[in-house]
Amino acid sequence: METNQQPAPVLTPSELARHERAWGIIRRLVDDKRQAEKDIVDNFHTDPLIQAAVAKLKAENERRGTAVVPL
C-alpha cells in the first residue's frame, strides 16, 4: 500500500532546541496540573471545612433537585 506522506523535515539545531524547550514547558505544565489536582484531592480528604462545604453543596443540590453529573 502506498502512502502520500512526505518525509519529516529535517530540523536545524536551533529549531530542534526550540522544540525541545517547548516540550519541556508543556511537560512542566502538565506535571504542575497533576500536582494541583492531587493537592485538591488531598486537601478534601484532610480538611473538615472543605468536606463540610461539599456536603452543604450536595444537600442544597439534592433539595433543589439538581441533576448529578458524574465526572
mmCIF file as Biopython writes it, N, C-alpha, C and O atoms, coordinates in Angstrom:
data_model
#
loop_
_atom_site.group_PDB
_atom_site.id
_atom_site.type_symbol
_atom_site.label_atom_id
_atom_site.label_alt_id
_atom_site.label_comp_id
_atom_site.label_asym_id
_atom_site.label_entity_id
_atom_site.label_seq_id
_atom_site.pdbx_PDB_ins_code
_atom_site.Cartn_x
_atom_site.Cartn_y
_atom_site.Cartn_z
_atom_site.occupancy
_atom_site.B_iso_or_equiv
_atom_site.auth_seq_id
_atom_site.auth_asym_id
_atom_site.pdbx_PDB_model_num
ATOM 1   N N  . MET A ? 1  ? 0.834   -1.162 0.000  1.0 0.0 1  A 1 
ATOM 2   C CA . MET A ? 1  ? 0.000   0.000  0.000  1.0 0.0 1  A 1 
ATOM 3   C C  . MET A ? 1  ? 0.889   1.239  0.000  1.0 0.0 1  A 1 
ATOM 4   O O  . MET A ? 1  ? 1.822   1.348  0.796  1.0 0.0 1  A 1 
ATOM 5   N N  . GLU A ? 2  ? 0.596   2.150  -0.881 1.0 0.0 2  A 1 
ATOM 6   C CA . GLU A ? 2  ? 1.386   3.379  -0.974 1.0 0.0 2  A 1 
ATOM 7   C C  . GLU A ? 2  ? 0.737   4.465  -0.124 1.0 0.0 2  A 1 
ATOM 8   O O  . GLU A ? 2  ? -0.486  4.560  -0.027 1.0 0.0 2  A 1 
ATOM 9   N N  . THR A ? 3  ? 1.583   5.271  0.482  1.0 0.0 3  A 1 
ATOM 10  C CA . THR A ? 3  ? 1.075   6.417  1.233  1.0 0.0 3  A 1 
ATOM 11  C C  . THR A ? 3  ? 1.603   7.681  0.594  1.0 0.0 3  A 1 
ATOM 12  O O  . THR A ? 3  ? 2.663   7.687  -0.032 1.0 0.0 3  A 1 
ATOM 13  N N  . ASN A ? 4  ? 0.858   8.733  0.760  1.0 0.0 4  A 1 
ATOM 14  C CA . ASN A ? 4  ? 1.245   10.020 0.187  1.0 0.0 4  A 1 
ATOM 15  C C  . ASN A ? 4  ? 1.938   10.903 1.217  1.0 0.0 4  A 1 
ATOM 16  O O  . ASN A ? 4  ? 1.969   12.125 1.071  1.0 0.0 4  A 1 
ATOM 17  N N  . GLN A ? 5  ? 2.486   10.296 2.243  1.0 0.0 5  A 1 
ATOM 18  C CA . GLN A ? 5  ? 3.144   11.085 3.286  1.0 0.0 5  A 1 
ATOM 19  C C  . GLN A ? 5  ? 4.502   11.565 2.813  1.0 0.0 5  A 1 
ATOM 20  O O  . GLN A ? 5  ? 5.266   10.842 2.174  1.0 0.0 5  A 1 
ATOM 21  N N  . GLN A ? 6  ? 4.764   12.793 3.148  1.0 0.0 6  A 1 
ATOM 22  C CA . GLN A ? 6  ? 6.064   13.389 2.845  1.0 0.0 6  A 1 
ATOM 23  C C  . GLN A ? 6  ? 7.016   13.025 3.979  1.0 0.0 6  A 1 
ATOM 24  O O  . GLN A ? 6  ? 6.574   12.865 5.117  1.0 0.0 6  A 1 
ATOM 25  N N  . PRO A ? 7  ? 8.293   12.891 3.701  1.0 0.0 7  A 1 
ATOM 26  C CA . PRO A ? 7  ? 9.235   12.634 4.801  1.0 0.0 7  A 1 
ATOM 27  C C  . PRO A ? 7  ? 9.265   13.835 5.746  1.0 0.0 7  A 1 
ATOM 28  O O  . PRO A ? 7  ? 9.070   14.975 5.325  1.0 0.0 7  A 1 
ATOM 29  N N  . ALA A ? 8  ? 9.508   13.565 7.010  1.0 0.0 8  A 1 
ATOM 30  C CA . ALA A ? 8  ? 9.557   14.637 8.002  1.0 0.0 8  A 1 
ATOM 31  C C  . ALA A ? 8  ? 10.689  15.596 7.657  1.0 0.0 8  A 1 
ATOM 32  O O  . ALA A ? 8  ? 11.775  15.166 7.267  1.0 0.0 8  A 1 
ATOM 33  N N  . PRO A ? 9  ? 10.437  16.894 7.799  1.0 0.0 9  A 1 
ATOM 34  C CA . PRO A ? 9  ? 11.503  17.856 7.501  1.0 0.0 9  A 1 
ATOM 35  C C  . PRO A ? 9  ? 12.642  17.729 8.515  1.0 0.0 9  A 1 
ATOM 36  O O  . PRO A ? 9  ? 12.416  17.405 9.681  1.0 0.0 9  A 1 
ATOM 37  N N  . VAL A ? 10 ? 13.822  17.981 8.071  1.0 0.0 10 A 1 
ATOM 38  C CA . VAL A ? 10 ? 14.983  17.944 8.951  1.0 0.0 10 A 1 
ATOM 39  C C  . VAL A ? 10 ? 15.075  19.289 9.661  1.0 0.0 10 A 1 
ATOM 40  O O  . VAL A ? 10 ? 15.064  20.344 9.027  1.0 0.0 10 A 1 
ATOM 41  N N  . LEU A ? 11 ? 15.165  19.234 10.977 1.0 0.0 11 A 1 
ATOM 42  C CA . LEU A ? 11 ? 15.230  20.461 11.764 1.0 0.0 11 A 1 
ATOM 43  C C  . LEU A ? 11 ? 16.670  20.911 11.939 1.0 0.0 11 A 1 
ATOM 44  O O  . LEU A ? 11 ? 17.587  20.104 12.090 1.0 0.0 11 A 1 
ATOM 45  N N  . THR A ? 12 ? 16.835  22.221 11.913 1.0 0.0 12 A 1 
ATOM 46  C CA . THR A ? 12 ? 18.150  22.772 12.201 1.0 0.0 12 A 1 
ATOM 47  C C  . THR A ? 12 ? 18.394  22.656 13.707 1.0 0.0 12 A 1 
ATOM 48  O O  . THR A ? 12 ? 17.441  22.475 14.466 1.0 0.0 12 A 1 
ATOM 49  N N  . PRO A ? 13 ? 19.630  22.755 14.150 1.0 0.0 13 A 1 
ATOM 50  C CA . PRO A ? 13 ? 19.891  22.667 15.592 1.0 0.0 13 A 1 
ATOM 51  C C  . PRO A ? 13 ? 19.116  23.709 16.405 1.0 0.0 13 A 1 
ATOM 52  O O  . PRO A ? 13 ? 18.660  23.408 17.508 1.0 0.0 13 A 1 
ATOM 53  N N  . SER A ? 14 ? 18.963  24.912 15.887 1.0 0.0 14 A 1 
ATOM 54  C CA . SER A ? 14 ? 18.218  25.930 16.644 1.0 0.0 14 A 1 
ATOM 55  C C  . SER A ? 14 ? 16.729  25.591 16.688 1.0 0.0 14 A 1 
ATOM 56  O O  . SER A ? 14 ? 16.074  25.820 17.705 1.0 0.0 14 A 1 
ATOM 57  N N  . GLU A ? 15 ? 16.187  25.046 15.590 1.0 0.0 15 A 1 
ATOM 58  C CA . GLU A ? 15 ? 14.779  24.638 15.596 1.0 0.0 15 A 1 
ATOM 59  C C  . GLU A ? 15 ? 14.558  23.469 16.547 1.0 0.0 15 A 1 
ATOM 60  O O  . GLU A ? 15 ? 13.559  23.429 17.266 1.0 0.0 15 A 1 
ATOM 61  N N  . LEU A ? 16 ? 15.482  22.525 16.551 1.0 0.0 16 A 1 
ATOM 62  C CA . LEU A ? 16 ? 15.390  21.382 17.441 1.0 0.0 16 A 1 
ATOM 63  C C  . LEU A ? 16 ? 15.447  21.839 18.907 1.0 0.0 16 A 1 
ATOM 64  O O  . LEU A ? 16 ? 14.689  21.346 19.743 1.0 0.0 16 A 1 
ATOM 65  N N  . ALA A ? 17 ? 16.325  22.759 19.206 1.0 0.0 17 A 1 
ATOM 66  C CA . ALA A ? 17 ? 16.428  23.281 20.572 1.0 0.0 17 A 1 
ATOM 67  C C  . ALA A ? 17 ? 15.137  23.986 20.976 1.0 0.0 17 A 1 
ATOM 68  O O  . ALA A ? 17 ? 14.683  23.841 22.111 1.0 0.0 17 A 1 
ATOM 69  N N  . ARG A ? 18 ? 14.551  24.738 20.069 1.0 0.0 18 A 1 
ATOM 70  C CA . ARG A ? 18 ? 13.295  25.440 20.353 1.0 0.0 18 A 1 
ATOM 71  C C  . ARG A ? 18 ? 12.179  24.428 20.622 1.0 0.0 18 A 1 
ATOM 72  O O  . ARG A ? 18 ? 11.387  24.615 21.546 1.0 0.0 18 A 1 
ATOM 73  N N  . HIS A ? 19 ? 12.110  23.364 19.827 1.0 0.0 19 A 1 
ATOM 74  C CA . HIS A ? 19 ? 11.091  22.337 20.029 1.0 0.0 19 A 1 
ATOM 75  C C  . HIS A ? 19 ? 11.290  21.625 21.360 1.0 0.0 19 A 1 
ATOM 76  O O  . HIS A ? 19 ? 10.323  21.346 22.068 1.0 0.0 19 A 1 
ATOM 77  N N  . GLU A ? 20 ? 12.541  21.332 21.700 1.0 0.0 20 A 1 
ATOM 78  C CA . GLU A ? 20 ? 12.815  20.675 22.974 1.0 0.0 20 A 1 
ATOM 79  C C  . GLU A ? 20 ? 12.423  21.559 24.157 1.0 0.0 20 A 1 
ATOM 80  O O  . GLU A ? 20 ? 11.884  21.069 25.149 1.0 0.0 20 A 1 
ATOM 81  N N  . ARG A ? 21 ? 12.694  22.869 24.050 1.0 0.0 21 A 1 
ATOM 82  C CA . ARG A ? 21 ? 12.283  23.795 25.116 1.0 0.0 21 A 1 
ATOM 83  C C  . ARG A ? 21 ? 10.771  23.834 25.229 1.0 0.0 21 A 1 
ATOM 84  O O  . ARG A ? 21 ? 10.229  23.842 26.334 1.0 0.0 21 A 1 
ATOM 85  N N  . ALA A ? 22 ? 10.081  23.858 24.085 1.0 0.0 22 A 1 
ATOM 86  C CA . ALA A ? 22 ? 8.614   23.890 24.101 1.0 0.0 22 A 1 
ATOM 87  C C  . ALA A ? 22 ? 8.051   22.633 24.756 1.0 0.0 22 A 1 
ATOM 88  O O  . ALA A ? 22 ? 7.134   22.721 25.573 1.0 0.0 22 A 1 
ATOM 89  N N  . TRP A ? 23 ? 8.588   21.468 24.408 1.0 0.0 23 A 1 
ATOM 90  C CA . TRP A ? 23 ? 8.127   20.228 25.026 1.0 0.0 23 A 1 
ATOM 91  C C  . TRP A ? 23 ? 8.433   20.217 26.517 1.0 0.0 23 A 1 
ATOM 92  O O  . TRP A ? 23 ? 7.647   19.691 27.305 1.0 0.0 23 A 1 
ATOM 93  N N  . GLY A ? 24 ? 9.555   20.785 26.908 1.0 0.0 24 A 1 
ATOM 94  C CA . GLY A ? 24 ? 9.883   20.877 28.333 1.0 0.0 24 A 1 
ATOM 95  C C  . GLY A ? 24 ? 8.859   21.715 29.085 1.0 0.0 24 A 1 
ATOM 96  O O  . GLY A ? 24 ? 8.444   21.361 30.189 1.0 0.0 24 A 1 
ATOM 97  N N  . ILE A ? 25 ? 8.458   22.821 28.483 1.0 0.0 25 A 1 
ATOM 98  C CA . ILE A ? 25 ? 7.452   23.686 29.104 1.0 0.0 25 A 1 
ATOM 99  C C  . ILE A ? 25 ? 6.121   22.947 29.208 1.0 0.0 25 A 1 
ATOM 100 O O  . ILE A ? 25 ? 5.452   23.014 30.239 1.0 0.0 25 A 1 
ATOM 101 N N  . ILE A ? 26 ? 5.739   22.250 28.152 1.0 0.0 26 A 1 
ATOM 102 C CA . ILE A ? 26 ? 4.480   21.500 28.160 1.0 0.0 26 A 1 
ATOM 103 C C  . ILE A ? 26 ? 4.506   20.430 29.240 1.0 0.0 26 A 1 
ATOM 104 O O  . ILE A ? 26 ? 3.538   20.273 29.983 1.0 0.0 26 A 1 
ATOM 105 N N  . ARG A ? 27 ? 5.608   19.695 29.329 1.0 0.0 27 A 1 
ATOM 106 C CA . ARG A ? 27 ? 5.715   18.653 30.362 1.0 0.0 27 A 1 
ATOM 107 C C  . ARG A ? 27 ? 5.606   19.257 31.763 1.0 0.0 27 A 1 
ATOM 108 O O  . ARG A ? 27 ? 4.935   18.703 32.634 1.0 0.0 27 A 1 
ATOM 109 N N  . ARG A ? 28 ? 6.269   20.391 31.973 1.0 0.0 28 A 1 
ATOM 110 C CA . ARG A ? 28 ? 6.223   21.044 33.287 1.0 0.0 28 A 1 
ATOM 111 C C  . ARG A ? 28 ? 4.805   21.492 33.626 1.0 0.0 28 A 1 
ATOM 112 O O  . ARG A ? 28 ? 4.360   21.336 34.762 1.0 0.0 28 A 1 
ATOM 113 N N  . LEU A ? 29 ? 4.095   22.047 32.649 1.0 0.0 29 A 1 
ATOM 114 C CA . LEU A ? 29 ? 2.715   22.480 32.881 1.0 0.0 29 A 1 
ATOM 115 C C  . LEU A ? 29 ? 1.808   21.300 33.216 1.0 0.0 29 A 1 
ATOM 116 O O  . LEU A ? 29 ? 0.970   21.394 34.113 1.0 0.0 29 A 1 
ATOM 117 N N  . VAL A ? 30 ? 1.973   20.198 32.503 1.0 0.0 30 A 1 
ATOM 118 C CA . VAL A ? 30 ? 1.159   19.010 32.775 1.0 0.0 30 A 1 
ATOM 119 C C  . VAL A ? 30 ? 1.473   18.463 34.163 1.0 0.0 30 A 1 
ATOM 120 O O  . VAL A ? 30 ? 0.563   18.082 34.899 1.0 0.0 30 A 1 
ATOM 121 N N  . ASP A ? 31 ? 2.749   18.421 34.524 1.0 0.0 31 A 1 
ATOM 122 C CA . ASP A ? 31 ? 3.137   17.956 35.858 1.0 0.0 31 A 1 
ATOM 123 C C  . ASP A ? 31 ? 2.551   18.862 36.939 1.0 0.0 31 A 1 
ATOM 124 O O  . ASP A ? 31 ? 2.060   18.380 37.960 1.0 0.0 31 A 1 
ATOM 125 N N  . ASP A ? 32 ? 2.603   20.177 36.712 1.0 0.0 32 A 1 
ATOM 126 C CA . ASP A ? 32 ? 2.034   21.124 37.674 1.0 0.0 32 A 1 
ATOM 127 C C  . ASP A ? 32 ? 0.530   20.915 37.824 1.0 0.0 32 A 1 
ATOM 128 O O  . ASP A ? 32 ? -0.002  20.987 38.932 1.0 0.0 32 A 1 
ATOM 129 N N  . LYS A ? 33 ? -0.151  20.656 36.716 1.0 0.0 33 A 1 
ATOM 130 C CA . LYS A ? 33 ? -1.598  20.420 36.757 1.0 0.0 33 A 1 
ATOM 131 C C  . LYS A ? 33 ? -1.908  19.158 37.549 1.0 0.0 33 A 1 
ATOM 132 O O  . LYS A ? 33 ? -2.813  19.147 38.384 1.0 0.0 33 A 1 
ATOM 133 N N  . ARG A ? 34 ? -1.160  18.103 37.286 1.0 0.0 34 A 1 
ATOM 134 C CA . ARG A ? 34 ? -1.378  16.851 38.026 1.0 0.0 34 A 1 
ATOM 135 C C  . ARG A ? 34 ? -1.135  17.036 39.515 1.0 0.0 34 A 1 
ATOM 136 O O  . ARG A ? 34 ? -1.883  16.503 40.335 1.0 0.0 34 A 1 
ATOM 137 N N  . GLN A ? 35 ? -0.100  17.783 39.873 1.0 0.0 35 A 1 
ATOM 138 C CA . GLN A ? 35 ? 0.191   18.025 41.286 1.0 0.0 35 A 1 
ATOM 139 C C  . GLN A ? 35 ? -0.916  18.853 41.931 1.0 0.0 35 A 1 
ATOM 140 O O  . GLN A ? 35 ? -1.311  18.586 43.066 1.0 0.0 35 A 1 
ATOM 141 N N  . ALA A ? 36 ? -1.419  19.856 41.215 1.0 0.0 36 A 1 
ATOM 142 C CA . ALA A ? 36 ? -2.505  20.677 41.750 1.0 0.0 36 A 1 
ATOM 143 C C  . ALA A ? 36 ? -3.756  19.833 41.979 1.0 0.0 36 A 1 
ATOM 144 O O  . ALA A ? 36 ? -4.430  19.986 42.997 1.0 0.0 36 A 1 
ATOM 145 N N  . GLU A ? 37 ? -4.066  18.947 41.040 1.0 0.0 37 A 1 
ATOM 146 C CA . GLU A ? 37 ? -5.229  18.071 41.205 1.0 0.0 37 A 1 
ATOM 147 C C  . GLU A ? 37 ? -5.038  17.140 42.403 1.0 0.0 37 A 1 
ATOM 148 O O  . GLU A ? 37 ? -5.980  16.899 43.159 1.0 0.0 37 A 1 
ATOM 149 N N  . LYS A ? 38 ? -3.830  16.621 42.577 1.0 0.0 38 A 1 
ATOM 150 C CA . LYS A ? 38 ? -3.541  15.751 43.714 1.0 0.0 38 A 1 
ATOM 151 C C  . LYS A ? 38 ? -3.683  16.531 45.018 1.0 0.0 38 A 1 
ATOM 152 O O  . LYS A ? 38 ? -4.237  16.019 45.992 1.0 0.0 38 A 1 
ATOM 153 N N  . ASP A ? 39 ? -3.185  17.768 45.039 1.0 0.0 39 A 1 
ATOM 154 C CA . ASP A ? 39 ? -3.302  18.603 46.236 1.0 0.0 39 A 1 
ATOM 155 C C  . ASP A ? 39 ? -4.763  18.877 46.572 1.0 0.0 39 A 1 
ATOM 156 O O  . ASP A ? 39 ? -5.133  18.885 47.746 1.0 0.0 39 A 1 
ATOM 157 N N  . ILE A ? 40 ? -5.593  19.099 45.566 1.0 0.0 40 A 1 
ATOM 158 C CA . ILE A ? 40 ? -7.019  19.349 45.798 1.0 0.0 40 A 1 
ATOM 159 C C  . ILE A ? 40 ? -7.666  18.141 46.449 1.0 0.0 40 A 1 
ATOM 160 O O  . ILE A ? 40 ? -8.420  18.281 47.412 1.0 0.0 40 A 1 
ATOM 161 N N  . VAL A ? 41 ? -7.375  16.952 45.926 1.0 0.0 41 A 1 
ATOM 162 C CA . VAL A ? 41 ? -7.954  15.727 46.494 1.0 0.0 41 A 1 
ATOM 163 C C  . VAL A ? 41 ? -7.441  15.522 47.915 1.0 0.0 41 A 1 
ATOM 164 O O  . VAL A ? 41 ? -8.216  15.196 48.813 1.0 0.0 41 A 1 
ATOM 165 N N  . ASP A ? 42 ? -6.143  15.712 48.123 1.0 0.0 42 A 1 
ATOM 166 C CA . ASP A ? 42 ? -5.572  15.552 49.464 1.0 0.0 42 A 1 
ATOM 167 C C  . ASP A ? 42 ? -6.199  16.543 50.448 1.0 0.0 42 A 1 
ATOM 168 O O  . ASP A ? 42 ? -6.516  16.181 51.581 1.0 0.0 42 A 1 
ATOM 169 N N  . ASN A ? 43 ? -6.375  17.794 50.011 1.0 0.0 43 A 1 
ATOM 170 C CA . ASN A ? 43 ? -6.990  18.797 50.880 1.0 0.0 43 A 1 
ATOM 171 C C  . ASN A ? 43 ? -8.422  18.420 51.224 1.0 0.0 43 A 1 
ATOM 172 O O  . ASN A ? 43 ? -8.863  18.626 52.354 1.0 0.0 43 A 1 
ATOM 173 N N  . PHE A ? 44 ? -9.149  17.870 50.261 1.0 0.0 44 A 1 
ATOM 174 C CA . PHE A ? 44 ? -10.527 17.463 50.537 1.0 0.0 44 A 1 
ATOM 175 C C  . PHE A ? 44 ? -10.554 16.383 51.609 1.0 0.0 44 A 1 
ATOM 176 O O  . PHE A ? 44 ? -11.391 16.419 52.511 1.0 0.0 44 A 1 
ATOM 177 N N  . HIS A ? 45 ? -9.639  15.422 51.511 1.0 0.0 45 A 1 
ATOM 178 C CA . HIS A ? 45 ? -9.640  14.306 52.451 1.0 0.0 45 A 1 
ATOM 179 C C  . HIS A ? 45 ? -9.149  14.699 53.841 1.0 0.0 45 A 1 
ATOM 180 O O  . HIS A ? 45 ? -9.444  14.002 54.813 1.0 0.0 45 A 1 
ATOM 181 N N  . THR A ? 46 ? -8.416  15.785 53.955 1.0 0.0 46 A 1 
ATOM 182 C CA . THR A ? 46 ? -7.841  16.141 55.257 1.0 0.0 46 A 1 
ATOM 183 C C  . THR A ? 46 ? -8.464  17.382 55.892 1.0 0.0 46 A 1 
ATOM 184 O O  . THR A ? 46 ? -8.266  17.608 57.086 1.0 0.0 46 A 1 
ATOM 185 N N  . ASP A ? 47 ? -9.203  18.188 55.148 1.0 0.0 47 A 1 
ATOM 186 C CA . ASP A ? 47 ? -9.730  19.446 55.687 1.0 0.0 47 A 1 
ATOM 187 C C  . ASP A ? 47 ? -11.231 19.328 55.960 1.0 0.0 47 A 1 
ATOM 188 O O  . ASP A ? 47 ? -12.022 19.234 55.021 1.0 0.0 47 A 1 
ATOM 189 N N  . PRO A ? 48 ? -11.627 19.331 57.232 1.0 0.0 48 A 1 
ATOM 190 C CA . PRO A ? 48 ? -13.048 19.189 57.558 1.0 0.0 48 A 1 
ATOM 191 C C  . PRO A ? 48 ? -13.900 20.353 57.032 1.0 0.0 48 A 1 
ATOM 192 O O  . PRO A ? 48 ? -15.083 20.165 56.749 1.0 0.0 48 A 1 
ATOM 193 N N  . LEU A ? 49 ? -13.317 21.545 56.899 1.0 0.0 49 A 1 
ATOM 194 C CA . LEU A ? 49 ? -14.091 22.674 56.368 1.0 0.0 49 A 1 
ATOM 195 C C  . LEU A ? 49 ? -14.478 22.448 54.906 1.0 0.0 49 A 1 
ATOM 196 O O  . LEU A ? 49 ? -15.594 22.765 54.494 1.0 0.0 49 A 1 
ATOM 197 N N  . ILE A ? 50 ? -13.554 21.903 54.136 1.0 0.0 50 A 1 
ATOM 198 C CA . ILE A ? 50 ? -13.848 21.616 52.729 1.0 0.0 50 A 1 
ATOM 199 C C  . ILE A ? 50 ? -14.886 20.507 52.644 1.0 0.0 50 A 1 
ATOM 200 O O  . ILE A ? 50 ? -15.805 20.583 51.828 1.0 0.0 50 A 1 
ATOM 201 N N  . GLN A ? 51 ? -14.754 19.482 53.469 1.0 0.0 51 A 1 
ATOM 202 C CA . GLN A ? 51 ? -15.726 18.395 53.466 1.0 0.0 51 A 1 
ATOM 203 C C  . GLN A ? 51 ? -17.114 18.921 53.836 1.0 0.0 51 A 1 
ATOM 204 O O  . GLN A ? 51 ? -18.108 18.518 53.231 1.0 0.0 51 A 1 
ATOM 205 N N  . ALA A ? 52 ? -17.188 19.809 54.814 1.0 0.0 52 A 1 
ATOM 206 C CA . ALA A ? 52 ? -18.473 20.376 55.215 1.0 0.0 52 A 1 
ATOM 207 C C  . ALA A ? 52 ? -19.074 21.216 54.084 1.0 0.0 52 A 1 
ATOM 208 O O  . ALA A ? 52 ? -20.280 21.165 53.841 1.0 0.0 52 A 1 
ATOM 209 N N  . ALA A ? 53 ? -18.234 21.984 53.399 1.0 0.0 53 A 1 
ATOM 210 C CA . ALA A ? 53 ? -18.729 22.811 52.294 1.0 0.0 53 A 1 
ATOM 211 C C  . ALA A ? 53 ? -19.278 21.944 51.164 1.0 0.0 53 A 1 
ATOM 212 O O  . ALA A ? 53 ? -20.321 22.256 50.589 1.0 0.0 53 A 1 
ATOM 213 N N  . VAL A ? 54 ? -18.577 20.855 50.845 1.0 0.0 54 A 1 
ATOM 214 C CA . VAL A ? 54 ? -19.047 19.950 49.788 1.0 0.0 54 A 1 
ATOM 215 C C  . VAL A ? 54 ? -20.342 19.271 50.219 1.0 0.0 54 A 1 
ATOM 216 O O  . VAL A ? 54 ? -21.258 19.120 49.411 1.0 0.0 54 A 1 
ATOM 217 N N  . ALA A ? 55 ? -20.428 18.862 51.477 1.0 0.0 55 A 1 
ATOM 218 C CA . ALA A ? 55 ? -21.653 18.242 51.979 1.0 0.0 55 A 1 
ATOM 219 C C  . ALA A ? 55 ? -22.820 19.222 51.900 1.0 0.0 55 A 1 
ATOM 220 O O  . ALA A ? 55 ? -23.934 18.842 51.538 1.0 0.0 55 A 1 
ATOM 221 N N  . LYS A ? 56 ? -22.560 20.490 52.242 1.0 0.0 56 A 1 
ATOM 222 C CA . LYS A ? 56 ? -23.606 21.514 52.163 1.0 0.0 56 A 1 
ATOM 223 C C  . LYS A ? 56 ? -24.061 21.706 50.718 1.0 0.0 56 A 1 
ATOM 224 O O  . LYS A ? 56 ? -25.258 21.823 50.454 1.0 0.0 56 A 1 
ATOM 225 N N  . LEU A ? 57 ? -23.112 21.740 49.782 1.0 0.0 57 A 1 
ATOM 226 C CA . LEU A ? 57 ? -23.466 21.879 48.365 1.0 0.0 57 A 1 
ATOM 227 C C  . LEU A ? 57 ? -24.281 20.686 47.881 1.0 0.0 57 A 1 
ATOM 228 O O  . LEU A ? 57 ? -25.255 20.854 47.146 1.0 0.0 57 A 1 
ATOM 229 N N  . LYS A ? 58 ? -23.885 19.477 48.291 1.0 0.0 58 A 1 
ATOM 230 C CA . LYS A ? 58 ? -24.630 18.286 47.889 1.0 0.0 58 A 1 
ATOM 231 C C  . LYS A ? 58 ? -26.056 18.325 48.432 1.0 0.0 58 A 1 
ATOM 232 O O  . LYS A ? 58 ? -27.004 17.991 47.721 1.0 0.0 58 A 1 
ATOM 233 N N  . ALA A ? 59 ? -26.207 18.733 49.695 1.0 0.0 59 A 1 
ATOM 234 C CA . ALA A ? 59 ? -27.545 18.825 50.293 1.0 0.0 59 A 1 
ATOM 235 C C  . ALA A ? 59 ? -28.391 19.867 49.567 1.0 0.0 59 A 1 
ATOM 236 O O  . ALA A ? 59 ? -29.572 19.639 49.304 1.0 0.0 59 A 1 
ATOM 237 N N  . GLU A ? 60 ? -27.794 20.997 49.247 1.0 0.0 60 A 1 
ATOM 238 C CA . GLU A ? 60 ? -28.516 22.056 48.524 1.0 0.0 60 A 1 
ATOM 239 C C  . GLU A ? 60 ? -28.928 21.582 47.138 1.0 0.0 60 A 1 
ATOM 240 O O  . GLU A ? 60 ? -30.048 21.847 46.700 1.0 0.0 60 A 1 
ATOM 241 N N  . ASN A ? 61 ? -28.035 20.884 46.444 1.0 0.0 61 A 1 
ATOM 242 C CA . ASN A ? 61 ? -28.364 20.362 45.124 1.0 0.0 61 A 1 
ATOM 243 C C  . ASN A ? 61 ? -29.479 19.327 45.207 1.0 0.0 61 A 1 
ATOM 244 O O  . ASN A ? 61 ? -30.361 19.286 44.350 1.0 0.0 61 A 1 
ATOM 245 N N  . GLU A ? 62 ? -29.435 18.493 46.241 1.0 0.0 62 A 1 
ATOM 246 C CA . GLU A ? 62 ? -30.486 17.488 46.408 1.0 0.0 62 A 1 
ATOM 247 C C  . GLU A ? 62 ? -31.824 18.155 46.704 1.0 0.0 62 A 1 
ATOM 248 O O  . GLU A ? 62 ? -32.859 17.726 46.195 1.0 0.0 62 A 1 
ATOM 249 N N  . ARG A ? 63 ? -31.807 19.194 47.517 1.0 0.0 63 A 1 
ATOM 250 C CA . ARG A ? 63 ? -33.038 19.924 47.845 1.0 0.0 63 A 1 
ATOM 251 C C  . ARG A ? 63 ? -33.646 20.553 46.601 1.0 0.0 63 A 1 
ATOM 252 O O  . ARG A ? 63 ? -34.865 20.549 46.427 1.0 0.0 63 A 1 
ATOM 253 N N  . ARG A ? 64 ? -32.780 21.103 45.723 1.0 0.0 64 A 1 
ATOM 254 C CA . ARG A ? 64 ? -33.273 21.748 44.500 1.0 0.0 64 A 1 
ATOM 255 C C  . ARG A ? 64 ? -33.584 20.743 43.396 1.0 0.0 64 A 1 
ATOM 256 O O  . ARG A ? 64 ? -34.243 21.084 42.414 1.0 0.0 64 A 1 
ATOM 257 N N  . GLY A ? 65 ? -33.115 19.512 43.550 1.0 0.0 65 A 1 
ATOM 258 C CA . GLY A ? 65 ? -33.331 18.516 42.505 1.0 0.0 65 A 1 
ATOM 259 C C  . GLY A ? 65 ? -32.374 18.653 41.348 1.0 0.0 65 A 1 
ATOM 260 O O  . GLY A ? 65 ? -32.677 18.239 40.229 1.0 0.0 65 A 1 
ATOM 261 N N  . THR A ? 66 ? -31.219 19.235 41.612 1.0 0.0 66 A 1 
ATOM 262 C CA . THR A ? 66 ? -30.204 19.390 40.566 1.0 0.0 66 A 1 
ATOM 263 C C  . THR A ? 66 ? -29.638 18.030 40.194 1.0 0.0 66 A 1 
ATOM 264 O O  . THR A ? 66 ? -29.297 17.226 41.062 1.0 0.0 66 A 1 
ATOM 265 N N  . ALA A ? 67 ? -29.543 17.784 38.905 1.0 0.0 67 A 1 
ATOM 266 C CA . ALA A ? 67 ? -29.014 16.510 38.431 1.0 0.0 67 A 1 
ATOM 267 C C  . ALA A ? 67 ? -27.551 16.364 38.816 1.0 0.0 67 A 1 
ATOM 268 O O  . ALA A ? 67 ? -26.797 17.337 38.812 1.0 0.0 67 A 1 
ATOM 269 N N  . VAL A ? 68 ? -27.164 15.157 39.145 1.0 0.0 68 A 1 
ATOM 270 C CA . VAL A ? 68 ? -25.780 14.856 39.469 1.0 0.0 68 A 1 
ATOM 271 C C  . VAL A ? 68 ? -25.075 14.503 38.165 1.0 0.0 68 A 1 
ATOM 272 O O  . VAL A ? 68 ? -25.542 13.657 37.403 1.0 0.0 68 A 1 
ATOM 273 N N  . VAL A ? 69 ? -23.959 15.154 37.921 1.0 0.0 69 A 1 
ATOM 274 C CA . VAL A ? 69 ? -23.178 14.901 36.721 1.0 0.0 69 A 1 
ATOM 275 C C  . VAL A ? 69 ? -21.955 14.099 37.124 1.0 0.0 69 A 1 
ATOM 276 O O  . VAL A ? 69 ? -21.061 14.623 37.789 1.0 0.0 69 A 1 
ATOM 277 N N  . PRO A ? 70 ? -21.904 12.825 36.727 1.0 0.0 70 A 1 
ATOM 278 C CA . PRO A ? 70 ? -20.714 12.049 37.099 1.0 0.0 70 A 1 
ATOM 279 C C  . PRO A ? 70 ? -19.505 12.512 36.312 1.0 0.0 70 A 1 
ATOM 280 O O  . PRO A ? 70 ? -19.605 12.813 35.123 1.0 0.0 70 A 1 
ATOM 281 N N  . LEU A ? 71 ? -18.374 12.567 36.970 1.0 0.0 71 A 1 
ATOM 282 C CA . LEU A ? 71 ? -17.142 13.008 36.321 1.0 0.0 71 A 1 
ATOM 283 C C  . LEU A ? 71 ? -16.239 11.839 36.063 1.0 0.0 71 A 1 
ATOM 284 O O  . LEU A ? 71 ? -15.147 12.011 35.521 1.0 0.0 71 A 1 
#
